[in-house]
Amino acid sequence: MWNKISHHISNRLAVLLTLLTLVILSINATIVFNRTYQDDLFQSRHNVTQLVGAVANTAAISVYVRDTVLASEVVDGLSASDLISAVALRANSETISEQGSFIDGKKNDWIHFPLYAPFDKDELTGELIVQANDELIASYANKAALQYVMFMAIHSLILIMAVVLLLNYQLVRVIRKIASSLHDITPGSNQRIQVETRHKNDEIGMLASDINQLLTSVETTLTRERTLREEVENLERRFRSIFEQASGGIALLDQNSFLKVHNPSFATMLGDERMQRLTSTERESLAAIIESETNAIQNAITQALNEDGPISLDIKLGDETETCWVHCLIAKMQDDSNNAPLLQIIMQDVSERRFREQSFQVQAELDPLTGLFNRRAGKAKIQQLLDDAVGTSEHYALLMLDLDNFKPVNDNFGHDAGDRVLMRLAEELRNTVRSGDVVIRWGGDEFLVFIKQINYTLEVGQIAEKLLKVIQRPIPLDNQNNAQIGVSIGVAIFPDHGFDLELLTQRADQAMYQVKLTSKDGYAFYNDVISEKE
């Protein structure tokens, strides 16, 4: 019940004012009742005294002359008053007349009036004893006090009701109206609270004005926040679109390279099988799923966590059917929450660039006419093999080939014919040696073959014989003419004839020229040349 009443200010105010008034009224009523009671009691006794005083002279005469008839009239007259319960007229110790019954237990309440002689005011002739009707006097006093208290209570209740009604009309009703208006206002709209003109300059008007200012501030704030939210949403959509549609793979990793977020291109680059391993219940790290690049990725992640700038590396992704190269940028991301940093990884497919670079590298290493290694690339290849062979028991053979009878082809049939002959011979050389051997166009009509062999006395000689045979085969130039080419071959053995490429080339060249000077269309080892000179 109290909960329902307490929902309204007017009800609470009325209850509180009533309780406060009752408390004050109780205190005041007690004080007023006691004061009124005592005043009425005193006034009644005073009236008794005045009444006795009015007949005091007559009573003194009746006592002085011992006139019992007059004394009886005086006593009867006094006892006729409701305020007096007993009256006695005495001359010294003799009772001349008495009316009513004196109560011995209330002797202290008896009123004694001395009587003096009419002609001598100093001569005491008797006394008039009066016992006031205390019960009646108290009853009158109590009734008068109660009436006064009731009047105060009614007056207070009327005042409370008037105050409550005035407060309800002047304050509560207006506040309720303002609250209702505020309840109907949509936050952020241009609606405002309207108050009556009479409240324009008072506290109600100030309250409404402050609320309107607050509503204006809310409207401004909401408008600004709405605009900012729209901008943020637009930016978020744009960034989401960029993230989702980016051609490069974008992902967030934790410090252990476990996947947190990724875009579709990232999944496409890695493939279904790797993504399944990254996102399954028993997920694996990015470094773990790219087995061939595990160490490189883990080192790059460690470096990125310890440095401020991005770390870049190329990793090779491949399967049984296709190989691709991906350029990765790995950078640390740290927000304001002091959580563990994340790693941002951006992947870009650079397969075409890598293949193009490889193609450029191959083109830079190959002779454009024959497709064999050119002199620079061939020397680097051979030098690498020689460096790897130092300290081992491996043997290599370096064969220097110089074509015989090639110049007449250029002179008689033109350089195009000569080019066709060189291309045909280059193909024959590639097909004759093993895949691990190196064939170089050393320059013009000179070739160099570098082979790995076990028993060079037998194996190298066999290879040289094969090269002689394939080169000596007729090469068609047109429908009517063939080119008949020979070759002189000089052979130097690593490490028997030298440990470095320059010395081996020089000694193979010496052996080759010895063949040219003697017979042509043959081969010779460097040690054979030395033996002949000796």
Short mmCIF file of C-alpha atoms in Angstrom, two decimals:
data_model
loop_
_atom_site.label_atom_id
_atom_site.label_comp_id
_atom_site.label_asym_id
_atom_site.label_seq_id
_atom_site.Cartn_x
_atom_site.Cartn_y
_atom_site.Cartn_z
CA MET A 1 0.00 0.00 0.00
CA TRP A 2 2.76 2.39 0.98
CA ASN A 3 4.63 1.59 -2.25
CA LYS A 4 1.65 2.75 -4.32
CA ILE A 5 1.23 5.90 -2.24
CA SER A 6 4.94 6.73 -2.29
CA HIS A 7 5.00 6.80 -6.09
CA HIS A 8 3.57 10.33 -6.05
CA ILE A 9 5.19 13.37 -4.48
CA SER A 10 1.82 14.85 -3.51
CA ASN A 11 0.90 11.71 -1.55
CA ARG A 12 4.26 11.52 0.17
CA LEU A 13 4.11 15.23 0.91
CA ALA A 14 0.60 14.95 2.36
CA VAL A 15 1.57 11.98 4.54
CA LEU A 16 4.75 13.64 5.75
CA LEU A 17 2.98 16.94 6.51
CA THR A 18 0.22 15.07 8.33
CA LEU A 19 2.72 13.12 10.41
CA LEU A 20 4.72 16.24 11.16
CA THR A 21 1.53 18.15 12.09
CA LEU A 22 0.36 15.30 14.30
CA VAL A 23 3.68 15.29 16.12
CA ILE A 24 3.61 19.07 16.58
CA LEU A 25 -0.10 18.99 17.41
CA SER A 26 0.47 16.30 20.04
CA ILE A 27 3.14 18.38 21.72
CA ASN A 28 1.14 21.59 21.47
CA ALA A 29 -2.09 19.88 22.52
CA THR A 30 -0.45 18.52 25.64
CA ILE A 31 0.95 21.90 26.54
CA VAL A 32 -2.27 23.77 25.67
CA PHE A 33 -4.45 21.22 27.42
CA ASN A 34 -2.47 21.48 30.65
CA ARG A 35 -2.30 25.24 30.45
CA THR A 36 -6.00 25.62 29.67
CA TYR A 37 -6.92 23.15 32.39
CA GLN A 38 -4.89 24.98 34.98
CA ASP A 39 -6.19 28.37 33.85
CA ASP A 40 -9.81 27.22 34.02
CA LEU A 41 -9.21 25.59 37.39
CA PHE A 42 -7.62 28.75 38.71
CA GLN A 43 -10.42 30.87 37.30
CA SER A 44 -13.11 28.72 38.96
CA ARG A 45 -11.39 28.96 42.32
CA HIS A 46 -11.05 32.69 41.81
CA ASN A 47 -14.77 32.84 41.07
CA VAL A 48 -15.44 31.02 44.34
CA THR A 49 -13.29 33.54 46.18
CA GLN A 50 -15.16 36.46 44.56
CA LEU A 51 -18.49 34.88 45.41
CA VAL A 52 -17.51 34.51 49.08
CA GLY A 53 -16.12 38.01 49.13
CA ALA A 54 -19.48 39.31 47.95
CA VAL A 55 -21.28 37.93 51.05
CA ALA A 56 -18.41 38.36 53.51
CA ASN A 57 -19.86 41.51 55.15
CA THR A 58 -23.31 39.95 55.53
CA ALA A 59 -21.77 36.85 57.01
CA ALA A 60 -19.68 38.94 59.46
CA ILE A 61 -22.82 40.77 60.67
CA SER A 62 -24.74 37.51 61.13
CA VAL A 63 -21.88 36.10 63.17
CA TYR A 64 -21.40 39.30 65.13
CA VAL A 65 -25.14 39.46 66.21
CA ARG A 66 -25.59 35.69 66.27
CA ASP A 67 -28.41 35.93 63.77
CA THR A 68 -28.99 32.35 62.72
CA VAL A 69 -31.61 33.28 60.14
CA LEU A 70 -29.29 35.69 58.36
CA ALA A 71 -26.44 33.19 58.66
CA SER A 72 -28.63 30.48 57.07
CA GLU A 73 -29.48 32.78 54.18
CA VAL A 74 -25.80 33.47 53.57
CA VAL A 75 -24.92 29.77 53.72
CA ASP A 76 -27.83 28.76 51.52
CA GLY A 77 -26.95 31.43 49.00
CA LEU A 78 -23.36 30.21 48.73
CA SER A 79 -24.26 26.52 48.59
CA ALA A 80 -26.63 27.27 45.75
CA SER A 81 -23.54 27.76 43.50
CA ASP A 82 -22.36 24.65 41.57
CA LEU A 83 -18.77 25.62 42.33
CA ILE A 84 -19.31 25.09 46.11
CA SER A 85 -20.03 21.67 47.62
CA ALA A 86 -20.11 22.64 51.35
CA VAL A 87 -20.36 25.90 53.39
CA ALA A 88 -20.10 26.51 57.15
CA LEU A 89 -20.40 29.73 59.13
CA ARG A 90 -18.69 29.66 62.49
CA ALA A 91 -18.41 32.09 65.39
CA ASN A 92 -15.17 31.16 67.07
CA SER A 93 -15.57 27.38 67.58
CA GLU A 94 -19.41 27.40 67.29
CA THR A 95 -21.04 26.56 64.01
CA ILE A 96 -23.93 28.96 63.42
CA SER A 97 -25.04 27.56 60.04
CA GLU A 98 -23.77 24.78 57.72
CA GLN A 99 -24.82 23.43 54.34
CA GLY A 100 -23.40 20.38 52.52
CA SER A 101 -20.95 17.74 53.70
CA PHE A 102 -17.32 18.51 54.31
CA ILE A 103 -14.88 15.75 53.42
CA ASP A 104 -12.32 15.35 56.16
CA GLY A 105 -9.79 13.89 53.72
CA LYS A 106 -9.75 17.17 51.83
CA LYS A 107 -9.20 19.58 54.67
CA ASN A 108 -6.23 20.96 52.84
CA ASP A 109 -8.59 22.04 50.06
CA TRP A 110 -10.99 23.89 52.44
CA ILE A 111 -11.04 27.66 51.95
CA HIS A 112 -11.12 29.67 55.20
CA PHE A 113 -12.36 33.27 55.07
CA PRO A 114 -11.90 35.27 58.36
CA LEU A 115 -14.82 37.49 59.51
CA TYR A 116 -14.24 40.75 61.38
CA ALA A 117 -16.56 42.89 63.52
CA PRO A 118 -18.48 45.46 61.47
CA PHE A 119 -17.29 48.34 63.65
CA ASP A 120 -13.83 47.11 64.49
CA LYS A 121 -11.82 45.69 61.64
CA ASP A 122 -9.24 44.32 64.02
CA GLU A 123 -11.71 42.17 65.97
CA LEU A 124 -11.98 38.60 64.54
CA THR A 125 -15.51 37.37 65.16
CA GLY A 126 -15.59 34.12 63.14
CA GLU A 127 -14.84 32.51 59.84
CA LEU A 128 -16.58 31.31 56.71
CA ILE A 129 -15.40 27.86 55.56
CA VAL A 130 -16.00 26.86 51.96
CA GLN A 131 -15.20 23.55 50.25
CA ALA A 132 -15.05 24.02 46.47
CA ASN A 133 -16.66 21.43 44.20
CA ASP A 134 -13.30 20.25 42.79
CA GLU A 135 -14.82 17.43 40.71
CA LEU A 136 -17.15 19.83 38.95
CA ILE A 137 -14.47 22.48 38.56
CA ALA A 138 -12.05 19.88 37.14
CA SER A 139 -14.76 18.62 34.80
CA TYR A 140 -15.39 22.14 33.50
CA ALA A 141 -11.64 22.75 33.10
CA ASN A 142 -11.12 19.43 31.29
CA LYS A 143 -14.04 20.08 28.95
CA ALA A 144 -12.80 23.56 28.12
CA ALA A 145 -9.25 22.28 27.48
CA LEU A 146 -10.52 19.47 25.24
CA GLN A 147 -12.62 21.88 23.22
CA TYR A 148 -9.63 24.13 22.71
CA VAL A 149 -7.43 21.19 21.65
CA MET A 150 -10.08 19.94 19.20
CA PHE A 151 -10.29 23.40 17.73
CA MET A 152 -6.53 23.42 17.26
CA ALA A 153 -6.58 19.96 15.64
CA ILE A 154 -9.33 20.92 13.19
CA HIS A 155 -7.54 24.15 12.41
CA SER A 156 -4.28 22.27 11.79
CA LEU A 157 -5.90 19.66 9.56
CA ILE A 158 -7.58 22.35 7.51
CA LEU A 159 -4.25 24.15 7.23
CA ILE A 160 -2.53 20.92 6.12
CA MET A 161 -5.15 20.28 3.49
CA ALA A 162 -4.80 23.84 2.24
CA VAL A 163 -1.01 23.55 2.12
CA VAL A 164 -1.15 20.19 0.31
CA LEU A 165 -3.66 21.52 -2.20
CA LEU A 166 -1.60 24.63 -2.82
CA LEU A 167 1.61 22.59 -3.21
CA ASN A 168 -0.14 20.17 -5.50
CA TYR A 169 -1.50 23.00 -7.61
CA GLN A 170 1.56 25.22 -7.60
CA LEU A 171 4.32 22.60 -7.66
CA VAL A 172 3.42 18.94 -7.96
CA ARG A 173 0.95 19.38 -10.82
CA VAL A 174 3.46 21.47 -12.76
CA ILE A 175 6.31 19.02 -12.11
CA ARG A 176 4.06 16.15 -13.18
CA LYS A 177 3.21 18.05 -16.36
CA ILE A 178 6.91 18.70 -17.04
CA ALA A 179 7.72 15.02 -16.41
CA SER A 180 4.92 13.93 -18.75
CA SER A 181 6.16 16.33 -21.43
CA LEU A 182 9.71 15.09 -20.96
CA HIS A 183 8.51 11.50 -21.24
CA ASP A 184 6.89 12.26 -24.60
CA ILE A 185 10.03 13.89 -26.04
CA THR A 186 12.12 11.71 -28.32
CA PRO A 187 15.83 12.00 -27.42
CA GLY A 188 17.69 13.90 -30.13
CA SER A 189 14.56 15.60 -31.53
CA ASN A 190 13.87 19.35 -31.57
CA GLN A 191 10.95 19.01 -29.13
CA ARG A 192 11.16 21.14 -25.97
CA ILE A 193 9.22 21.57 -22.71
CA GLN A 194 6.66 24.40 -22.59
CA VAL A 195 5.62 26.01 -19.27
CA GLU A 196 2.85 28.44 -18.36
CA THR A 197 3.65 32.14 -18.56
CA ARG A 198 3.22 32.59 -14.82
CA HIS A 199 6.14 30.19 -14.25
CA LYS A 200 8.43 31.91 -16.75
CA ASN A 201 10.61 33.63 -14.16
CA ASP A 202 10.24 31.36 -11.14
CA GLU A 203 11.98 28.12 -10.16
CA ILE A 204 9.69 26.03 -12.38
CA GLY A 205 10.68 28.17 -15.34
CA MET A 206 14.36 27.79 -14.42
CA LEU A 207 13.91 24.02 -14.19
CA ALA A 208 12.23 23.86 -17.60
CA SER A 209 14.92 26.09 -19.10
CA ASP A 210 17.70 23.90 -17.71
CA ILE A 211 15.96 20.77 -19.00
CA ASN A 212 15.60 22.37 -22.44
CA GLN A 213 19.29 23.26 -22.43
CA LEU A 214 20.07 19.68 -21.52
CA LEU A 215 17.82 18.44 -24.34
CA THR A 216 19.60 20.78 -26.76
CA SER A 217 22.94 19.43 -25.58
CA VAL A 218 21.67 15.86 -25.96
CA GLU A 219 20.37 16.63 -29.44
CA THR A 220 23.72 18.14 -30.45
CA THR A 221 25.63 15.23 -28.94
CA LEU A 222 23.38 12.61 -30.55
CA THR A 223 23.56 14.37 -33.90
CA ARG A 224 27.33 14.48 -33.68
CA GLU A 225 27.53 10.87 -32.51
CA ARG A 226 25.12 9.80 -35.25
CA THR A 227 27.29 11.54 -37.83
CA LEU A 228 30.44 10.03 -36.36
CA ARG A 229 28.82 6.61 -36.21
CA GLU A 230 27.79 6.85 -39.85
CA GLU A 231 31.32 7.90 -40.77
CA VAL A 232 32.77 5.05 -38.72
CA GLU A 233 30.33 2.59 -40.28
CA ASN A 234 31.21 3.85 -43.75
CA LEU A 235 34.90 3.56 -42.97
CA GLU A 236 34.34 0.13 -41.47
CA ARG A 237 32.46 -0.98 -44.60
CA ARG A 238 35.22 0.41 -46.79
CA PHE A 239 37.97 -1.19 -44.76
CA ARG A 240 35.99 -4.43 -44.58
CA SER A 241 35.52 -4.30 -48.34
CA ILE A 242 39.21 -3.60 -48.81
CA PHE A 243 40.06 -6.38 -46.38
CA GLU A 244 37.70 -8.89 -47.99
CA GLN A 245 38.44 -7.98 -51.61
CA ALA A 246 42.17 -7.30 -51.33
CA SER A 247 44.18 -9.28 -53.83
CA GLY A 248 46.86 -9.78 -51.19
CA GLY A 249 46.41 -12.11 -48.26
CA ILE A 250 45.96 -10.33 -44.91
CA ALA A 251 45.89 -12.04 -41.52
CA LEU A 252 46.46 -11.43 -37.83
CA LEU A 253 48.57 -13.91 -35.87
CA ASP A 254 49.42 -14.23 -32.21
CA GLN A 255 52.98 -14.39 -30.96
CA ASN A 256 53.13 -18.12 -31.66
CA SER A 257 51.94 -17.59 -35.28
CA PHE A 258 48.49 -19.06 -34.60
CA LEU A 259 45.79 -17.58 -36.85
CA LYS A 260 43.34 -15.04 -35.41
CA VAL A 261 41.71 -13.32 -38.44
CA HIS A 262 42.21 -13.66 -42.18
CA ASN A 263 40.71 -12.53 -45.48
CA PRO A 264 39.66 -14.76 -48.41
CA SER A 265 42.84 -14.07 -50.41
CA PHE A 266 44.92 -15.39 -47.54
CA ALA A 267 42.96 -18.64 -47.55
CA THR A 268 43.21 -18.88 -51.35
CA MET A 269 46.99 -18.47 -51.29
CA LEU A 270 47.51 -21.10 -48.61
CA GLY A 271 45.00 -23.60 -50.00
CA ASP A 272 42.28 -25.68 -48.38
CA GLU A 273 44.57 -28.26 -46.80
CA ARG A 274 46.75 -25.69 -45.03
CA MET A 275 43.73 -23.62 -43.93
CA GLN A 276 42.16 -26.75 -42.46
CA ARG A 277 45.29 -27.28 -40.40
CA LEU A 278 45.30 -23.62 -39.34
CA THR A 279 41.64 -23.47 -38.23
CA SER A 280 40.81 -26.98 -37.01
CA THR A 281 40.27 -27.83 -33.36
CA GLU A 282 43.83 -29.09 -33.10
CA ARG A 283 45.10 -26.13 -35.02
CA GLU A 284 48.70 -25.65 -36.07
CA SER A 285 50.79 -22.50 -36.42
CA LEU A 286 51.57 -20.81 -39.73
CA ALA A 287 55.24 -21.72 -39.34
CA ALA A 288 54.33 -25.37 -38.83
CA ILE A 289 52.09 -25.80 -41.88
CA ILE A 290 54.73 -24.54 -44.33
CA GLU A 291 57.33 -27.17 -43.60
CA SER A 292 59.88 -25.97 -46.14
CA GLU A 293 59.86 -22.46 -44.70
CA THR A 294 59.33 -23.15 -40.97
CA ASN A 295 62.66 -21.78 -39.78
CA ALA A 296 62.50 -18.71 -42.04
CA ILE A 297 58.96 -17.82 -40.88
CA GLN A 298 59.75 -18.39 -37.21
CA ASN A 299 62.90 -16.26 -37.45
CA ALA A 300 60.96 -13.47 -39.19
CA ILE A 301 58.26 -13.55 -36.46
CA THR A 302 60.87 -13.37 -33.70
CA GLN A 303 62.56 -10.47 -35.45
CA ALA A 304 59.26 -8.64 -35.97
CA LEU A 305 58.39 -8.97 -32.28
CA ASN A 306 61.74 -7.49 -31.28
CA GLU A 307 61.85 -4.66 -33.83
CA ASP A 308 59.58 -1.75 -34.70
CA GLY A 309 59.67 -2.01 -38.48
CA PRO A 310 58.14 -4.66 -40.75
CA ILE A 311 60.12 -7.76 -41.70
CA SER A 312 59.91 -8.99 -45.29
CA LEU A 313 60.71 -12.38 -46.77
CA ASP A 314 59.78 -14.56 -49.73
CA ILE A 315 58.44 -18.02 -49.04
CA LYS A 316 57.81 -20.84 -51.42
CA LEU A 317 54.38 -22.47 -51.45
CA GLY A 318 53.91 -25.51 -53.56
CA ASP A 319 52.18 -28.81 -54.01
CA GLU A 320 52.44 -31.69 -56.45
CA THR A 321 50.93 -29.70 -59.32
CA GLU A 322 51.96 -26.08 -58.83
CA THR A 323 54.58 -23.95 -57.13
CA CYS A 324 54.14 -20.32 -56.22
CA TRP A 325 56.19 -17.67 -54.45
CA VAL A 326 54.68 -15.34 -51.84
CA HIS A 327 56.22 -12.12 -50.55
CA CYS A 328 55.38 -11.61 -46.86
CA LEU A 329 55.46 -8.46 -44.73
CA ILE A 330 55.30 -9.23 -41.00
CA ALA A 331 54.85 -6.38 -38.51
CA LYS A 332 54.05 -6.14 -34.81
CA MET A 333 50.75 -4.54 -33.77
CA GLN A 334 50.36 -3.14 -30.25
CA ASP A 335 47.15 -1.50 -28.99
CA ASP A 336 46.51 0.65 -25.88
CA SER A 337 45.14 -2.23 -23.81
CA ASN A 338 48.64 -3.54 -23.00
CA ASN A 339 47.63 -6.98 -24.17
CA ALA A 340 50.12 -9.28 -25.86
CA PRO A 341 51.04 -7.86 -29.27
CA LEU A 342 49.61 -9.35 -32.45
CA LEU A 343 51.38 -9.87 -35.74
CA GLN A 344 50.03 -8.55 -39.00
CA ILE A 345 51.06 -10.51 -42.06
CA ILE A 346 50.45 -9.34 -45.61
CA MET A 347 51.03 -11.82 -48.42
CA GLN A 348 51.40 -10.95 -52.07
CA ASP A 349 51.72 -13.53 -54.83
CA VAL A 350 55.05 -12.79 -56.54
CA SER A 351 55.25 -16.00 -58.53
CA GLU A 352 55.20 -14.16 -61.83
CA ARG A 353 57.97 -11.84 -60.68
CA ARG A 354 60.07 -14.69 -59.34
CA PHE A 355 59.56 -16.74 -62.48
CA ARG A 356 60.38 -13.67 -64.53
CA GLU A 357 63.49 -13.07 -62.45
CA GLN A 358 64.44 -16.68 -62.88
CA SER A 359 63.77 -16.36 -66.59
CA PHE A 360 65.92 -13.23 -66.71
CA GLN A 361 68.59 -15.03 -64.74
CA VAL A 362 68.44 -17.99 -67.09
CA GLN A 363 68.53 -15.69 -70.09
CA ALA A 364 71.48 -13.87 -68.58
CA GLU A 365 73.27 -17.18 -68.08
CA LEU A 366 72.50 -18.72 -71.46
CA ASP A 367 73.91 -18.07 -74.86
CA PRO A 368 71.06 -16.53 -76.90
CA LEU A 369 71.86 -18.60 -80.03
CA THR A 370 72.56 -22.07 -78.68
CA GLY A 371 70.82 -22.05 -75.30
CA LEU A 372 74.00 -23.32 -73.64
CA PHE A 373 75.65 -21.62 -70.68
CA ASN A 374 77.47 -18.48 -71.77
CA ARG A 375 81.09 -17.98 -70.80
CA ARG A 376 80.41 -15.93 -67.64
CA ALA A 377 77.67 -18.16 -66.23
CA GLY A 378 79.52 -21.32 -67.24
CA LYS A 379 82.69 -20.25 -65.48
CA ALA A 380 80.68 -19.47 -62.29
CA LYS A 381 79.00 -22.89 -62.47
CA ILE A 382 82.30 -24.72 -62.91
CA GLN A 383 84.00 -22.69 -60.18
CA GLN A 384 81.22 -23.66 -57.75
CA LEU A 385 81.71 -27.33 -58.57
CA LEU A 386 85.45 -26.99 -58.10
CA ASP A 387 85.04 -25.26 -54.76
CA ASP A 388 82.75 -28.05 -53.58
CA ALA A 389 85.26 -30.68 -54.72
CA VAL A 390 88.23 -29.25 -52.76
CA GLY A 391 89.33 -31.73 -50.11
CA THR A 392 87.43 -34.65 -51.74
CA SER A 393 88.56 -37.45 -54.03
CA GLU A 394 86.32 -36.39 -56.88
CA HIS A 395 87.75 -35.93 -60.39
CA TYR A 396 86.46 -33.64 -63.10
CA ALA A 397 87.39 -33.41 -66.75
CA LEU A 398 87.40 -30.14 -68.69
CA LEU A 399 87.09 -30.60 -72.49
CA MET A 400 87.90 -27.65 -74.78
CA LEU A 401 86.25 -28.08 -78.24
CA ASP A 402 87.20 -26.06 -81.29
CA LEU A 403 85.27 -26.74 -84.51
CA ASP A 404 87.18 -27.64 -87.68
CA ASN A 405 86.00 -26.61 -91.16
CA PHE A 406 83.35 -24.25 -89.73
CA LYS A 407 84.59 -21.07 -91.44
CA PRO A 408 83.79 -22.37 -95.00
CA VAL A 409 80.13 -22.77 -93.91
CA ASN A 410 79.86 -19.07 -93.07
CA ASP A 411 81.81 -18.09 -96.18
CA ASN A 412 79.90 -20.29 -98.63
CA PHE A 413 76.40 -20.40 -97.19
CA GLY A 414 76.19 -17.31 -94.96
CA HIS A 415 76.01 -16.64 -91.26
CA ASP A 416 72.43 -17.92 -90.97
CA ALA A 417 73.63 -21.32 -92.10
CA GLY A 418 76.51 -21.06 -89.63
CA ASP A 419 74.05 -20.26 -86.84
CA ARG A 420 71.93 -23.29 -87.72
CA VAL A 421 75.05 -25.47 -87.57
CA LEU A 422 75.99 -24.10 -84.14
CA MET A 423 72.45 -24.66 -82.81
CA ARG A 424 72.43 -28.22 -84.13
CA LEU A 425 75.82 -28.96 -82.60
CA ALA A 426 74.74 -27.46 -79.25
CA GLU A 427 71.70 -29.77 -79.19
CA GLU A 428 73.91 -32.76 -80.00
CA LEU A 429 76.30 -31.83 -77.18
CA ARG A 430 73.47 -31.58 -74.65
CA ASN A 431 72.10 -34.93 -75.71
CA THR A 432 75.49 -36.62 -75.52
CA VAL A 433 76.65 -35.57 -72.02
CA ARG A 434 74.93 -36.32 -68.74
CA SER A 435 72.44 -34.00 -67.02
CA GLY A 436 74.92 -33.08 -64.30
CA ASP A 437 77.63 -32.08 -66.78
CA VAL A 438 78.16 -28.48 -67.88
CA VAL A 439 78.19 -27.46 -71.57
CA ILE A 440 79.33 -23.92 -72.41
CA ARG A 441 79.59 -21.94 -75.60
CA TRP A 442 83.00 -20.55 -74.91
CA GLY A 443 82.95 -18.19 -77.84
CA GLY A 444 82.54 -18.20 -81.65
CA ASP A 445 82.94 -21.84 -82.67
CA GLU A 446 84.52 -22.94 -79.37
CA PHE A 447 82.72 -25.04 -76.75
CA LEU A 448 83.72 -26.25 -73.29
CA VAL A 449 82.38 -29.36 -71.60
CA PHE A 450 82.93 -29.99 -67.90
CA ILE A 451 82.14 -33.52 -66.77
CA LYS A 452 82.32 -35.46 -63.55
CA GLN A 453 83.89 -38.85 -64.01
CA ILE A 454 85.14 -41.80 -61.99
CA ASN A 455 87.82 -43.44 -64.16
CA TYR A 456 88.87 -40.58 -66.37
CA THR A 457 91.24 -42.66 -68.51
CA LEU A 458 88.36 -44.75 -69.75
CA GLU A 459 85.27 -42.62 -69.21
CA VAL A 460 86.56 -39.31 -70.50
CA GLY A 461 87.96 -40.98 -73.59
CA GLN A 462 84.58 -42.56 -74.31
CA ILE A 463 82.82 -39.22 -73.96
CA ALA A 464 85.38 -37.57 -76.27
CA GLU A 465 84.84 -40.30 -78.86
CA LYS A 466 81.06 -39.76 -78.70
CA LEU A 467 81.49 -36.02 -79.12
CA LEU A 468 83.70 -36.57 -82.17
CA LYS A 469 81.11 -38.84 -83.78
CA VAL A 470 78.09 -36.61 -83.22
CA ILE A 471 79.90 -33.51 -84.43
CA GLN A 472 81.20 -35.25 -87.55
CA ARG A 473 77.66 -36.19 -88.68
CA PRO A 474 76.53 -34.28 -91.77
CA ILE A 475 74.32 -31.32 -90.98
CA PRO A 476 71.73 -30.38 -93.67
CA LEU A 477 71.96 -26.78 -94.79
CA ASP A 478 69.28 -26.86 -97.50
CA ASN A 479 67.75 -29.41 -99.83
CA GLN A 480 71.01 -29.92 -101.73
CA ASN A 481 73.90 -29.14 -99.36
CA ASN A 482 75.17 -30.57 -96.07
CA ALA A 483 77.87 -29.27 -93.75
CA GLN A 484 80.63 -31.64 -92.69
CA ILE A 485 82.17 -30.30 -89.45
CA GLY A 486 85.04 -31.67 -87.42
CA VAL A 487 86.31 -30.85 -83.94
CA SER A 488 89.58 -30.76 -82.03
CA ILE A 489 89.28 -31.60 -78.33
CA GLY A 490 91.75 -30.86 -75.55
CA VAL A 491 91.27 -32.47 -72.13
CA ALA A 492 92.50 -31.33 -68.67
CA ILE A 493 91.78 -33.30 -65.50
CA PHE A 494 91.01 -31.87 -62.02
CA PRO A 495 92.97 -32.12 -59.82
CA ASP A 496 95.76 -33.82 -61.82
CA HIS A 497 96.33 -30.91 -64.20
CA GLY A 498 95.32 -28.04 -61.91
CA PHE A 499 93.12 -26.90 -59.05
CA ASP A 500 91.62 -23.72 -60.49
CA LEU A 501 89.54 -23.08 -63.56
CA GLU A 502 91.96 -20.71 -65.24
CA LEU A 503 94.80 -23.24 -65.16
CA LEU A 504 92.58 -26.11 -66.26
CA THR A 505 91.22 -24.02 -69.16
CA GLN A 506 94.70 -23.02 -70.21
CA ARG A 507 95.97 -26.60 -70.24
CA ALA A 508 92.90 -27.95 -72.03
CA ASP A 509 93.40 -25.23 -74.61
CA GLN A 510 97.04 -26.29 -75.03
CA ALA A 511 95.98 -29.89 -75.59
CA MET A 512 93.31 -28.78 -78.10
CA TYR A 513 95.81 -26.78 -80.15
CA GLN A 514 98.15 -29.69 -80.20
CA VAL A 515 95.37 -31.74 -81.82
CA LYS A 516 94.76 -29.01 -84.38
CA LEU A 517 98.46 -28.88 -85.27
CA THR A 518 98.75 -32.61 -85.76
CA SER A 519 95.65 -34.22 -87.16
CA LYS A 520 92.44 -32.39 -86.26
CA ASP A 521 89.21 -34.36 -85.63
CA GLY A 522 90.65 -35.90 -82.51
CA TYR A 523 91.27 -35.39 -78.82
CA ALA A 524 94.27 -35.29 -76.53
CA PHE A 525 94.91 -35.14 -72.78
CA TYR A 526 97.15 -32.46 -71.39
CA ASN A 527 99.61 -35.01 -70.03
CA ASP A 528 99.95 -36.51 -73.53
CA VAL A 529 100.90 -33.10 -74.86
CA ILE A 530 103.57 -32.77 -72.20
CA SER A 531 104.92 -36.23 -73.05
CA GLU A 532 105.20 -35.36 -76.74
CA LYS A 533 107.11 -32.16 -75.94
CA GLU A 534 109.51 -34.11 -73.82
#
